[in-house]
Tab-separated table of C-alpha atoms in Angstrom:
chain	number	residue	atom	x	y	z
A	859	MET	CA	0.000	0.000	0.000
A	860	TYR	CA	1.279	3.414	-0.945
A	861	GLN	CA	-0.434	6.566	0.258
A	862	VAL	CA	0.168	10.281	0.093
A	863	PHE	CA	-1.564	12.307	2.809
A	864	HIS	CA	-1.955	15.946	3.584
A	865	ALA	CA	-1.813	16.924	7.218
A	866	GLY	CA	-1.720	20.199	9.056
A	867	TRP	CA	-3.871	22.982	10.365
A	868	ALA	CA	-6.450	25.245	8.742
A	869	LYS	CA	-6.650	28.063	11.277
A	870	TYR	CA	-7.926	26.238	14.390
A	871	ARG	CA	-8.992	23.044	12.673
A	872	ARG	CA	-6.834	19.958	12.163
A	873	VAL	CA	-6.833	18.647	8.584
A	874	PHE	CA	-5.721	15.181	7.625
A	875	GLY	CA	-6.652	13.078	4.643
A	876	PRO	CA	-5.428	11.038	1.716
A	877	LEU	CA	-4.513	12.511	-1.650
A	878	ILE	CA	-3.553	9.232	-3.318
A	879	HIS	CA	-3.928	5.567	-2.311
A	880	ILE	CA	-2.322	2.941	-4.570
A	881	ASP	CA	-1.981	-0.824	-4.059
A	882	ILE	CA	0.044	-3.330	-6.073
A	883	ILE	CA	-2.132	-6.459	-6.359
A	884	ASP	CA	-1.159	-9.422	-8.544
A	885	GLY	CA	1.235	-7.248	-10.556
A	886	LYS	CA	-1.345	-4.563	-11.314
A	887	VAL	CA	-1.408	-0.997	-10.021
A	888	TRP	CA	-4.730	-0.394	-8.268
A	889	ILE	CA	-5.594	3.285	-7.830
A	890	GLN	CA	-7.925	3.055	-4.831
A	891	TYR	CA	-8.321	6.782	-4.246
A	892	GLU	CA	-7.245	9.851	-6.155
A	893	GLY	CA	-7.854	13.296	-4.752
A	894	THR	CA	-5.665	15.161	-7.234
A	895	GLU	CA	-6.284	17.182	-10.360
A	896	ILE	CA	-3.336	15.758	-12.313
A	897	GLY	CA	-4.763	12.317	-13.042
A	898	VAL	CA	-2.557	9.662	-11.485
A	899	ALA	CA	-3.538	7.102	-14.145
A	900	ASN	CA	-2.303	9.447	-16.880
A	901	GLU	CA	0.954	9.990	-15.015
A	902	LEU	CA	1.438	6.213	-14.755
A	903	LEU	CA	0.780	5.874	-18.493
A	904	ASP	CA	3.390	8.578	-19.177
A	905	LEU	CA	5.849	6.543	-17.077
A	906	GLY	CA	5.318	3.537	-19.333
A	907	ILE	CA	2.839	1.458	-17.344
A	908	PRO	CA	0.351	-0.034	-19.832
A	909	LYS	CA	-3.406	0.470	-19.418
A	910	GLN	CA	-3.937	-3.264	-18.918
A	911	ASP	CA	-1.817	-3.034	-15.737
A	912	ILE	CA	-3.729	-0.121	-14.172
A	913	VAL	CA	-7.010	-0.694	-12.323
A	914	LEU	CA	-9.207	2.232	-11.329
A	915	GLY	CA	-10.243	0.691	-8.024
A	916	TYR	CA	-12.431	3.665	-7.133
A	917	HIS	CA	-14.808	2.612	-9.934
A	918	ALA	CA	-17.379	-0.064	-9.113
A	919	PRO	CA	-16.412	-3.478	-10.558
A	920	PHE	CA	-19.287	-3.460	-13.060
A	921	MET	CA	-18.146	-0.073	-14.425
A	922	ARG	CA	-14.473	-0.972	-14.923
A	923	GLN	CA	-15.139	-2.727	-18.220
A	924	HIS	CA	-16.063	0.680	-19.665
A	925	ASP	CA	-13.193	2.862	-18.386
A	926	GLY	CA	-10.482	1.670	-20.797
A	927	PHE	CA	-8.211	0.353	-18.054
A	928	ALA	CA	-7.794	-3.112	-16.514
A	929	VAL	CA	-10.860	-4.667	-14.911
A	930	GLY	CA	-8.948	-6.171	-12.015
């Protein structure tokens, strides 16, 4: 499991939460959560990881067949 979090203070309120959560499962990169504007899947593609090795885990299983990436 790989995660990137933001943590700190917003005036008097504590803020803490994930920006990215990625798992490696059976040789595939599962993007479980993405709270960025850059598009982690696109960044992985630019790094040479093929679409068939990237699973958008934040999509419901029945929807993954339509997103152009691996089903899982």
